[in-house]
Coordinates of N, CA and C in Angstrom, one line a residue:
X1 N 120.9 -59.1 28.2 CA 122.3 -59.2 28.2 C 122.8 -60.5 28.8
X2 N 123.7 -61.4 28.5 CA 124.2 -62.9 28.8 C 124.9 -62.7 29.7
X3 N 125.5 -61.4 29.9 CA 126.7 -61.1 30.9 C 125.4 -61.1 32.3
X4 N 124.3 -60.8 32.3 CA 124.0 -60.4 33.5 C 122.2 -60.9 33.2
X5 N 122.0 -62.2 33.0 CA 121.1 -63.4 32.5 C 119.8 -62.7 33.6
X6 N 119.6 -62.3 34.6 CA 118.6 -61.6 35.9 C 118.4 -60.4 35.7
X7 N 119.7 -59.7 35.2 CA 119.5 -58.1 35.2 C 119.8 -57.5 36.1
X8 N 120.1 -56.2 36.5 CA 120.4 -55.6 37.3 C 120.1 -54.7 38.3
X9 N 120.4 -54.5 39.7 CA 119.6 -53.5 40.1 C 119.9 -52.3 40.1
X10 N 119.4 -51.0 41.0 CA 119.2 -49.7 40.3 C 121.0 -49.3 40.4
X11 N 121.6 -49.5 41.1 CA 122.6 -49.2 41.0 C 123.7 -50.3 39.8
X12 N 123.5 -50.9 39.1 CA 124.3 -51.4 38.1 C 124.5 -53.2 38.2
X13 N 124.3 -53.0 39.7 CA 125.2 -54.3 40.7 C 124.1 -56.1 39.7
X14 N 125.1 -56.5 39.4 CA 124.5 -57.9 38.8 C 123.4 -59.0 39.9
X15 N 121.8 -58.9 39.4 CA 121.2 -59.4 40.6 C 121.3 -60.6 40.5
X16 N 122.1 -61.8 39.7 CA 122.0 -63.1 40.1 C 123.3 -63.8 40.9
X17 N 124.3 -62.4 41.0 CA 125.4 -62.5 42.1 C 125.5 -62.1 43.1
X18 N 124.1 -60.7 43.2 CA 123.2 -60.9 45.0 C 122.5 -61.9 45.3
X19 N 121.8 -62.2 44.1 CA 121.1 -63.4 45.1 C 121.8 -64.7 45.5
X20 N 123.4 -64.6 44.9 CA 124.2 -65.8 45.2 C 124.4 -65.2 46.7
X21 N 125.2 -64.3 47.1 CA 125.0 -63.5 48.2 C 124.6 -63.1 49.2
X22 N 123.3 -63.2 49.2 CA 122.2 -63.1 49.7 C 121.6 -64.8 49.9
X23 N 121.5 -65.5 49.4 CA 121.4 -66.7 49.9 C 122.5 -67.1 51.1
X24 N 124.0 -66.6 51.1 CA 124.5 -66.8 52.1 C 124.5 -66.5 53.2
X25 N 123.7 -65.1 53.1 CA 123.5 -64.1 54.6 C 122.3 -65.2 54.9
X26 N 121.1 -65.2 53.8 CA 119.8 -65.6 54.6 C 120.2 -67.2 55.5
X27 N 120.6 -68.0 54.7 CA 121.4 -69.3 55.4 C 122.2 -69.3 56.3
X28 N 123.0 -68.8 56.4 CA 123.9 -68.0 57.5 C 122.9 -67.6 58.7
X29 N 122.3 -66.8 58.6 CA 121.3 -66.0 59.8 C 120.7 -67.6 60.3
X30 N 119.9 -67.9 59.2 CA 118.7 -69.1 59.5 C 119.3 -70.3 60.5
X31 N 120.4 -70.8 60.1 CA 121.2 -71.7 60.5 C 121.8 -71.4 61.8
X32 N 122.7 -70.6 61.6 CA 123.1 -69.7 63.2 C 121.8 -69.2 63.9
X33 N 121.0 -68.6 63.9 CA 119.9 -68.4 64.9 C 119.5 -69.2 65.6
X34 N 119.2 -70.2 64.4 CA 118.2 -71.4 65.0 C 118.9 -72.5 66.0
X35 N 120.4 -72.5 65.7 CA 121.1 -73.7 66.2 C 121.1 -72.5 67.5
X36 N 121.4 -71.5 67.4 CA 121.6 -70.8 68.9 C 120.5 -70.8 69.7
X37 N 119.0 -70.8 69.2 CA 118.2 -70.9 70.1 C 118.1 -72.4 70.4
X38 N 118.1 -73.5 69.5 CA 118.3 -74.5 69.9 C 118.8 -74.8 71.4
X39 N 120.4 -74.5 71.3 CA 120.7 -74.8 72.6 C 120.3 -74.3 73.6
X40 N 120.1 -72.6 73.6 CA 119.6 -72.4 74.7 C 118.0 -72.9 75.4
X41 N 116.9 -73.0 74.2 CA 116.0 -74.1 74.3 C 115.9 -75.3 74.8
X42 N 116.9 -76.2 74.1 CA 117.4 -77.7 74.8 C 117.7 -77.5 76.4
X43 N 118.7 -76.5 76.7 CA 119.1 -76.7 77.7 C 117.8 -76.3 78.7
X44 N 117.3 -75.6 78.6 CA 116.1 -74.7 79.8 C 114.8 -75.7 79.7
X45 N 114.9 -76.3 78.5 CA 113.5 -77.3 78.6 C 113.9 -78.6 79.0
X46 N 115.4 -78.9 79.0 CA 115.6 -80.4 79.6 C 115.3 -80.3 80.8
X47 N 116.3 -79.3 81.3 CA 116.4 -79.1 83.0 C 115.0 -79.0 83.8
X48 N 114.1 -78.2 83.2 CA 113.0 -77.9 84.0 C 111.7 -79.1 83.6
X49 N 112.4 -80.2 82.8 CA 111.1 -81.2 82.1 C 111.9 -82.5 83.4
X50 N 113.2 -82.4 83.6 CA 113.6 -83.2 84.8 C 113.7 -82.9 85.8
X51 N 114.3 -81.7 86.5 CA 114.5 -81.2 87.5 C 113.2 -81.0 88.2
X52 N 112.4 -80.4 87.5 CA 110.8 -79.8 87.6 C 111.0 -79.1 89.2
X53 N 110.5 -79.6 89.8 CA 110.3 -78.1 91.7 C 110.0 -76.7 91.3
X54 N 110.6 -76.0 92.3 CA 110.7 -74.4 91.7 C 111.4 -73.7 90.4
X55 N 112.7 -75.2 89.8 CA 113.1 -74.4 88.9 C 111.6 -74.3 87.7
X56 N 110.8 -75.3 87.4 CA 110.1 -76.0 86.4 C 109.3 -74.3 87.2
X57 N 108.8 -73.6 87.9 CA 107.8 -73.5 88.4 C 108.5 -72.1 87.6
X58 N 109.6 -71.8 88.2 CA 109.9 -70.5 87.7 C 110.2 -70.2 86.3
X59 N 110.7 -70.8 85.8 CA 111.4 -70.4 84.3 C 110.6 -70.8 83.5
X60 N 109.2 -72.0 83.0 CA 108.5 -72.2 82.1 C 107.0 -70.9 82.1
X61 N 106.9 -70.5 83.3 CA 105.8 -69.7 83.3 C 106.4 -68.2 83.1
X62 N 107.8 -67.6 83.0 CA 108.2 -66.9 82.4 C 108.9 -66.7 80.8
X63 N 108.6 -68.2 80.2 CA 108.6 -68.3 78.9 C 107.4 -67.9 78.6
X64 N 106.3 -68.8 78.7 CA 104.8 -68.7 78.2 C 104.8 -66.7 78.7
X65 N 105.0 -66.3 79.6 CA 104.9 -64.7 79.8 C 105.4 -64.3 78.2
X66 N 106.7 -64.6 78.2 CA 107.2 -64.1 76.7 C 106.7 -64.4 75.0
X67 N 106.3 -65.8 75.3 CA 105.4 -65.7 74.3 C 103.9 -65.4 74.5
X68 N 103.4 -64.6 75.1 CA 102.1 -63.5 74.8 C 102.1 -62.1 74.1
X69 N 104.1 -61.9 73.7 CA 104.2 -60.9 72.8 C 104.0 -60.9 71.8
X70 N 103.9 -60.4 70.7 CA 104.0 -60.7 69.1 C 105.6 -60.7 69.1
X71 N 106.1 -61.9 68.5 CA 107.5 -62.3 68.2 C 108.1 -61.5 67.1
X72 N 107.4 -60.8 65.9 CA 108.0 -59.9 65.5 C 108.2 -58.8 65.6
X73 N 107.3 -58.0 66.4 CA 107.2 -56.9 67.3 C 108.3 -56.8 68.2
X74 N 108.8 -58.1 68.8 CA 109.5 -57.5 69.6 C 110.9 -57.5 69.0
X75 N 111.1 -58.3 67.5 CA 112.1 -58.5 67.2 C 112.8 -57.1 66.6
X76 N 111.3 -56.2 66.2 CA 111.4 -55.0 65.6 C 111.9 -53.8 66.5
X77 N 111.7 -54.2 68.1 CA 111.6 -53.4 69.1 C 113.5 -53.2 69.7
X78 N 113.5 -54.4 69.7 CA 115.4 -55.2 70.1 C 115.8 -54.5 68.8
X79 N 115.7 -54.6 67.3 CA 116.7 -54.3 66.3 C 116.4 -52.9 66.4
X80 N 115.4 -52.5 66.9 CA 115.5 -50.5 66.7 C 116.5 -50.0 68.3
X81 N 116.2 -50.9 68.9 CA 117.2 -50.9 70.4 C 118.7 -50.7 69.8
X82 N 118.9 -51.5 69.1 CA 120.8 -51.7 68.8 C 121.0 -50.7 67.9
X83 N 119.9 -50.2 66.8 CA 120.3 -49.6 65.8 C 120.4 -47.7 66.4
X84 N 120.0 -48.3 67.2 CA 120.3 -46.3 67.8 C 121.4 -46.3 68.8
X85 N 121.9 -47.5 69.4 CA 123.2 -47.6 69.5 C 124.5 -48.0 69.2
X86 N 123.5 -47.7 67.6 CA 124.7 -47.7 66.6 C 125.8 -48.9 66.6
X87 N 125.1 -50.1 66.8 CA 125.8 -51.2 66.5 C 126.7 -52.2 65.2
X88 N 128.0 -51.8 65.3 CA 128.9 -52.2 64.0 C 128.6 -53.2 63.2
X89 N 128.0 -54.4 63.9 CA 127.8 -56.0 63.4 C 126.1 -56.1 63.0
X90 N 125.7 -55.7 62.2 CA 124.0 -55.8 62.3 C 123.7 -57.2 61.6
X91 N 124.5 -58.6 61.3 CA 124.3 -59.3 61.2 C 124.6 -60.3 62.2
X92 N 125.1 -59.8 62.6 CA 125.4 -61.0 64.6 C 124.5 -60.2 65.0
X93 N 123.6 -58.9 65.8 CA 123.0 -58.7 66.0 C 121.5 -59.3 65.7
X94 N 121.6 -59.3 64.1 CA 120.2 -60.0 63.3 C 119.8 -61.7 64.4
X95 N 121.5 -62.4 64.4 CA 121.4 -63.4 64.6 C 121.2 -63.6 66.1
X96 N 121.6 -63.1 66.7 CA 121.2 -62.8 68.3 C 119.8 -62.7 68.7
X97 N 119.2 -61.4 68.2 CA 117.9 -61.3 68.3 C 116.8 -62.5 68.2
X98 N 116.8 -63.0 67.3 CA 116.3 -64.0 66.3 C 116.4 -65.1 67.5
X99 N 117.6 -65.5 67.8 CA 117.7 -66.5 68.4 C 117.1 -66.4 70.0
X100 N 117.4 -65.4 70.5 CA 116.7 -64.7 71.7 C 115.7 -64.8 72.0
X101 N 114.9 -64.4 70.7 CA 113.0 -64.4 70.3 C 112.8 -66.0 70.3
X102 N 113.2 -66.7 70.1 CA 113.0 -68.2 69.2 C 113.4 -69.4 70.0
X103 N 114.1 -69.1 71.3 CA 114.6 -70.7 71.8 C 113.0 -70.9 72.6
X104 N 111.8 -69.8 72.8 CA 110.7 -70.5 73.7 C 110.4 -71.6 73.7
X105 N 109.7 -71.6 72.0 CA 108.9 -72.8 71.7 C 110.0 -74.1 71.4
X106 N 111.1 -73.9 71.3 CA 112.5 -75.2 71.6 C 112.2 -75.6 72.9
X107 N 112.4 -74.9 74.3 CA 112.4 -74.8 75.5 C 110.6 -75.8 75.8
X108 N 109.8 -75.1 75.3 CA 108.4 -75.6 75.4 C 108.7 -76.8 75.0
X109 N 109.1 -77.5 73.9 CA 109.2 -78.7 73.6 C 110.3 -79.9 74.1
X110 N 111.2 -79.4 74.2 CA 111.7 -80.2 74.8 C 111.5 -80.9 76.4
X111 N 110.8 -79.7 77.2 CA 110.8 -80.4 78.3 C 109.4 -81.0 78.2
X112 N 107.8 -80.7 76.9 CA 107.3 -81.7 77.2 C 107.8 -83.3 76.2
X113 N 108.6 -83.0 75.6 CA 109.3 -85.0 75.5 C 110.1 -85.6 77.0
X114 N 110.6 -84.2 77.3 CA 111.4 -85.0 78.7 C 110.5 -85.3 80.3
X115 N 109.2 -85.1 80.3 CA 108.4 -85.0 81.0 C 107.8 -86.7 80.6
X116 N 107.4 -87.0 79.2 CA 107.3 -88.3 78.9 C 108.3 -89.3 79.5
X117 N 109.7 -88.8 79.1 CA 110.8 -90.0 79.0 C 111.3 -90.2 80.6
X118 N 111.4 -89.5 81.5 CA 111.9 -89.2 82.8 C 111.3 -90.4 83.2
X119 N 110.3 -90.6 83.0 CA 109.4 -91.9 84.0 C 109.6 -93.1 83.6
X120 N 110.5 -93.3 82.5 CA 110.5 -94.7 81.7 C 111.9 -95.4 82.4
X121 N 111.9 -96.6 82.0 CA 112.7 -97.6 82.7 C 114.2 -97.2 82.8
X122 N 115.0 -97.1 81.8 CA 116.0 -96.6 81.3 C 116.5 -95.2 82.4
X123 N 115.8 -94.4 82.3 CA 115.8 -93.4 83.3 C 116.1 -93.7 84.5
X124 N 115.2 -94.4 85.1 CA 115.0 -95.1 86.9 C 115.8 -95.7 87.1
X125 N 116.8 -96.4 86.1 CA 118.1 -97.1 86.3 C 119.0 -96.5 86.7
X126 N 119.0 -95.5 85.6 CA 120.3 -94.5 85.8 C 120.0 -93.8 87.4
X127 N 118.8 -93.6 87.2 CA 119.1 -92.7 88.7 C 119.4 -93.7 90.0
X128 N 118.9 -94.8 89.9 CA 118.7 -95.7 90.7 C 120.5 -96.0 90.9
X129 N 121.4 -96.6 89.7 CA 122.8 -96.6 89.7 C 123.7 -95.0 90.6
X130 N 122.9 -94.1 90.9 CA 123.9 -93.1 91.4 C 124.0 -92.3 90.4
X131 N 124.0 -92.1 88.9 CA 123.9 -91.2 87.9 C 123.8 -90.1 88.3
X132 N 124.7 -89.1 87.9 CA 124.2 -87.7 88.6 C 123.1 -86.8 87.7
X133 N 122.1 -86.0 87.9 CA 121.4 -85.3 87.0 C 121.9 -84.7 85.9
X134 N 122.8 -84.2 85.5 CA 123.2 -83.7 84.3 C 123.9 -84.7 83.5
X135 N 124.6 -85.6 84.0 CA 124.8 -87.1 82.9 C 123.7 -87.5 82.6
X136 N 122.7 -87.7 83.1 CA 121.2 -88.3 82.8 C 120.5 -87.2 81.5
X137 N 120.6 -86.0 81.7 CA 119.7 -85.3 81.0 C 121.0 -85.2 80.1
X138 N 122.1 -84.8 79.7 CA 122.9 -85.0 78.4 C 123.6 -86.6 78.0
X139 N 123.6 -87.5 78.3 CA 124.0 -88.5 77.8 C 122.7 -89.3 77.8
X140 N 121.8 -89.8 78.7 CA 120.4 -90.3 78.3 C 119.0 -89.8 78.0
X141 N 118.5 -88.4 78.3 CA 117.4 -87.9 78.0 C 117.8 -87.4 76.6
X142 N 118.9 -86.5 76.6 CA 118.9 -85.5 75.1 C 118.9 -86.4 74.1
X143 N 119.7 -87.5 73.8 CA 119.7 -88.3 72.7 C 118.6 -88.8 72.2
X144 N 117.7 -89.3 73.2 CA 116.5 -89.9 73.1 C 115.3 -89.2 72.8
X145 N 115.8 -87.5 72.6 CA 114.8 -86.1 72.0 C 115.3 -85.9 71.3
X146 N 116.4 -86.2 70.9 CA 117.1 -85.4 69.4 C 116.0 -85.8 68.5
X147 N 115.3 -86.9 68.0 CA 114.8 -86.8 66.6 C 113.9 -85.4 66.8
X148 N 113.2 -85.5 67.5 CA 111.6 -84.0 67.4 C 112.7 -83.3 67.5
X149 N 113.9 -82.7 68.3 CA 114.3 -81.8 68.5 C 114.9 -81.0 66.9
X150 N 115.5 -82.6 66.1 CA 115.6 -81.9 64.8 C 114.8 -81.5 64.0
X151 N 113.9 -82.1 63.8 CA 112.3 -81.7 63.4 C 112.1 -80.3 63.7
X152 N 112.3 -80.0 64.5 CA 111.8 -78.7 65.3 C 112.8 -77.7 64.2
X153 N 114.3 -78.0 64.4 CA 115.0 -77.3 64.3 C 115.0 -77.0 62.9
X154 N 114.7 -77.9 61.5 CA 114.3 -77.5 60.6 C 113.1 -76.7 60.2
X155 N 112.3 -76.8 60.9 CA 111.3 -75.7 60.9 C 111.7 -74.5 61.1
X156 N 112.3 -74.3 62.3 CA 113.1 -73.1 62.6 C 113.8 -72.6 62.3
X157 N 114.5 -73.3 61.0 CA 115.2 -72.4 60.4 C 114.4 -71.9 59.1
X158 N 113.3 -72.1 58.5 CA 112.6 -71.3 57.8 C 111.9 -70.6 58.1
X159 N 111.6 -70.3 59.6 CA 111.4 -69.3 60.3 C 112.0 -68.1 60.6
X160 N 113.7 -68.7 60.5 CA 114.5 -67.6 61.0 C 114.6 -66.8 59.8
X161 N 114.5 -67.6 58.1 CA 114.6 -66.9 57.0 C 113.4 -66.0 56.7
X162 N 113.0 -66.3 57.5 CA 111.7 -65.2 56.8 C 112.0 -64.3 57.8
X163 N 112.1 -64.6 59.4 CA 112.3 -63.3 60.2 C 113.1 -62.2 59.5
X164 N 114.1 -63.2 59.1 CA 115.5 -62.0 58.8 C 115.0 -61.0 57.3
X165 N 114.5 -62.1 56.9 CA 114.4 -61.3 55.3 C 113.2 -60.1 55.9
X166 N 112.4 -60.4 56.7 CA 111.2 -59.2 56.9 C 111.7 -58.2 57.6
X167 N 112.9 -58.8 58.8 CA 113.7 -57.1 59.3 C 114.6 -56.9 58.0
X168 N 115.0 -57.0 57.0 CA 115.8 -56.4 56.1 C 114.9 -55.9 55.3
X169 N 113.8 -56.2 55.0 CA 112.8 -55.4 54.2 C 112.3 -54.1 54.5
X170 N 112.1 -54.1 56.1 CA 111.7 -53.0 57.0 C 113.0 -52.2 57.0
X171 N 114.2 -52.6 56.8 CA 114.7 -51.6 57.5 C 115.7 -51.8 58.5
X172 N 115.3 -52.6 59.0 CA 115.8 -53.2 60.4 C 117.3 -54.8 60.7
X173 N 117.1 -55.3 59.5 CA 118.0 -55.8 59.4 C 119.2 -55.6 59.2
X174 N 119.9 -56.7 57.9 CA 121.3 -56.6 57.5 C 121.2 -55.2 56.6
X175 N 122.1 -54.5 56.8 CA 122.1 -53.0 56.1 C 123.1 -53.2 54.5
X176 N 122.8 -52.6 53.9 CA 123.3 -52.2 52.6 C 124.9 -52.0 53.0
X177 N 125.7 -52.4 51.8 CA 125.6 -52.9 51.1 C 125.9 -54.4 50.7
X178 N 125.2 -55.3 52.2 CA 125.6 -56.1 52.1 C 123.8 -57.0 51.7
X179 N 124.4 -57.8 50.7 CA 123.5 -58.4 50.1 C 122.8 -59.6 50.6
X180 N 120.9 -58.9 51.0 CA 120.2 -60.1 51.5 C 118.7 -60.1 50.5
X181 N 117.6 -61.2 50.2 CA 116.9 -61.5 50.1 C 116.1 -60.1 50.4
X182 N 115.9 -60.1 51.7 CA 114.8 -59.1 52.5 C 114.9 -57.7 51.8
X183 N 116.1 -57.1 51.5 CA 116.8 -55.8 51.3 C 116.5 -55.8 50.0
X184 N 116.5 -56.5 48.8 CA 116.5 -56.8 47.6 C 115.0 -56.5 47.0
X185 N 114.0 -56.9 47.8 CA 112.4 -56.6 48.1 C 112.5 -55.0 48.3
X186 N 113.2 -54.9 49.3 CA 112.9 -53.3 49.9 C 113.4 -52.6 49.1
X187 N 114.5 -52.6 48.1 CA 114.7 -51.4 46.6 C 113.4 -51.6 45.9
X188 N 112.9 -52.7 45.9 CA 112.4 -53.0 44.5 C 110.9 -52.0 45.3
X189 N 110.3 -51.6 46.1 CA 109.0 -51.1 46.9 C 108.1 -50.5 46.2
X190 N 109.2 -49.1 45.9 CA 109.2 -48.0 45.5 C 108.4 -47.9 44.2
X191 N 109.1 -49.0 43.7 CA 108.2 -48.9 42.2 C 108.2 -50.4 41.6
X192 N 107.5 -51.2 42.2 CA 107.7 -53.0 42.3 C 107.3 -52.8 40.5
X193 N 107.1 -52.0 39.6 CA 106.3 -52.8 38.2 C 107.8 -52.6 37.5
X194 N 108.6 -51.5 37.9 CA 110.2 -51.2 36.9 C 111.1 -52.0 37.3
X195 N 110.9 -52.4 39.1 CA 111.6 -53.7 39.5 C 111.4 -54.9 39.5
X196 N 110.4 -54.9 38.5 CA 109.6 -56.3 38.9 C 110.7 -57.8 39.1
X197 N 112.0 -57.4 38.5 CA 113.1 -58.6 38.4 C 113.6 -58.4 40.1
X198 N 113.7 -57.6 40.6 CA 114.0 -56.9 42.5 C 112.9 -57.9 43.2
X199 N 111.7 -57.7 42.8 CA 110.4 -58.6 43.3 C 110.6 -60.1 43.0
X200 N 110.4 -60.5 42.0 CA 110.1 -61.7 41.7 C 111.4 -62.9 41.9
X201 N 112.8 -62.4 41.7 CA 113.8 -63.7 42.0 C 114.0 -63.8 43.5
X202 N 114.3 -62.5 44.2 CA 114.1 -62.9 45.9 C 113.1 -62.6 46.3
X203 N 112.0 -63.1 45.8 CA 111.0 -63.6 46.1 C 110.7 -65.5 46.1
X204 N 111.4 -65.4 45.0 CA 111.4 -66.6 44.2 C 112.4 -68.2 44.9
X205 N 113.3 -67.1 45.9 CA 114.8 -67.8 46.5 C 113.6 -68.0 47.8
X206 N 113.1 -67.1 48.5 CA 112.3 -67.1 49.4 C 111.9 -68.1 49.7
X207 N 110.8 -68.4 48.8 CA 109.8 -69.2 48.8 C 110.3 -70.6 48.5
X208 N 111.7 -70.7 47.9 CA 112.5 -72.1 47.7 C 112.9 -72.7 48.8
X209 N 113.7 -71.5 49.4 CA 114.8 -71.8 50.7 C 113.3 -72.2 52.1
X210 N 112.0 -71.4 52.5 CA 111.9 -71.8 53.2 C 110.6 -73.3 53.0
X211 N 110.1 -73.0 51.6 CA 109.6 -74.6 51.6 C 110.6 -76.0 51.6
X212 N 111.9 -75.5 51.3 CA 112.7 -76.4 51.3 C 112.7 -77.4 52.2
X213 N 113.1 -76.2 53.7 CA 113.7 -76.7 54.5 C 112.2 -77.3 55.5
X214 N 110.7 -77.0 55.7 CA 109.3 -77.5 55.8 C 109.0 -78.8 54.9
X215 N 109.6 -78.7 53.8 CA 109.8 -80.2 52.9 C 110.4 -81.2 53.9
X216 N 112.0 -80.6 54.4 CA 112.7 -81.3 55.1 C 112.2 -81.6 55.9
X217 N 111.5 -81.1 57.1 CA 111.0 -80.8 58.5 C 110.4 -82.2 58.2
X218 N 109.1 -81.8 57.3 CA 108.2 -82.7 57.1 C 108.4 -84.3 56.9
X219 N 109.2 -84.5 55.9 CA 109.8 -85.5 55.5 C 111.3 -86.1 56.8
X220 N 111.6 -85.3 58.0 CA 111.8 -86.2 58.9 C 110.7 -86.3 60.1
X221 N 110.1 -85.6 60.1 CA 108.6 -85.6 60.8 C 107.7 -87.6 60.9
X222 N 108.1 -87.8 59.7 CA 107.7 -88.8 59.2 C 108.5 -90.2 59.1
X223 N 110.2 -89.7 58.9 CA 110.8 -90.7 59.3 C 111.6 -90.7 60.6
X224 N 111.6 -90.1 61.6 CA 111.6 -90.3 62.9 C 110.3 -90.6 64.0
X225 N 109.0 -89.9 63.5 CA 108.3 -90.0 64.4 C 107.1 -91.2 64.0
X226 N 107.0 -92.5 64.7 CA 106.3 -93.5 64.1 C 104.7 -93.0 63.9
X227 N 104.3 -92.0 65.0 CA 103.0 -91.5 64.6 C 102.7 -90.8 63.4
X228 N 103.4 -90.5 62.8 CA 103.3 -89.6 61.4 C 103.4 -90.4 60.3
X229 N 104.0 -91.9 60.5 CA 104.2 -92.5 59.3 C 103.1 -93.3 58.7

């Protein structure tokens, strides 16, 4: 049929105006998650990659504690948390969790670049001038991490698309009937060879959106970091 070029799912609904749809949510989640762990990552790996003492002592050794969980496990563990109390927004939820799970390895990275940069000349100045510590770590350390940190942060968002699409496939995600990627897979389960059009186009968005953005990563991997070039 020309009216509906993808075909339809079981309920009638046109699938190449879910997966317009569903590209929004998955982009949406990926983008929002990742910039939210971002910051809270930036901030906790600056501070303890300069500050270092007891804060460095306490807060990096109860990250690495958090990452000895399985990150999807627990992400499975938090969304069955909210979903039994019956939480209205399961897509700010999605995005909370995600981002919750995800600022460690931000946090891990950032304070080891700031652990390099802290000792360099530019640094010793500033402190040497009176500079107070938090003008130094946001006006001269963070800028000077932003490239890895964007690096990072494209990676992380094809991370976050797959998180999200794998709790919506389970169950656990963005709920019906709002149209995602993950959820699109999960009609089709039941009987993947009658859905095979349910399988293969968000499948197909999947595999676009998160090599895209590892294309990206990669390709400024290379033009920010002189060692890669």
């Amino acid at each position: 049929d020309a009216r509906h070029p993808l075909g339809c799912d079981e309920l009638g609904r046109d699938l190449a105006t879910r997966l317009i749809y569903g590209a929004r949510v998955s982009l949406a989640v990926g983008l929002l998650a990742t910039l939210l762990a971002l910051a809270i990552g930036a901030l906790v790996g600056v501070s303890a990659g300069y500050l270092g003492g007891w804060y460095d002592l306490t807060v990096m050794p109860l990250a690495e504690i958090l990452m000895c969980f399985p990150i999807f496990l627990l992400l499975l563990i938090l969304m069955a948390i909210f979903q039994d109390h019956k939480f209205e927004q399961p897509l700010l939820i999605v995005i909370g969790v995600i981002a919750v799970t995800g600022w460690i390895g931000m946090a891990q990275l950032a304070r080891g670049e700031v652990l390099k940069q802290r000792e360099m000349a530019y640094v010793q100045a500033a402190k040497s001038l009176g500079v107070s510590a938090p003008r130094i770590m946001l006006v001269h350390l963070l800028p000077n991490i932003a490239g890895t940190i964007l690096i990072a942060f494209t990676f992380g968002v094809a991370g976050a698309i797959l998180a999200e699409s794998g709790l919506s496939f389970l169950g656990f995600g963005v709920q019906p009937p709002t149209a995602s990627w993950g959820g699109m897979l999960r009609t089709a389960f039941s009987d993947p060879l009658s859905y095979w059009h349910l399988t293969l186009f968000p499948g197909l968005m999947l595999f676009w959106a998160v090599a895209g953005f590892n294309f990206l990563g990669e390709g400024l991997r290379k033009a920010l970091d002189p060692r890669h070039s």
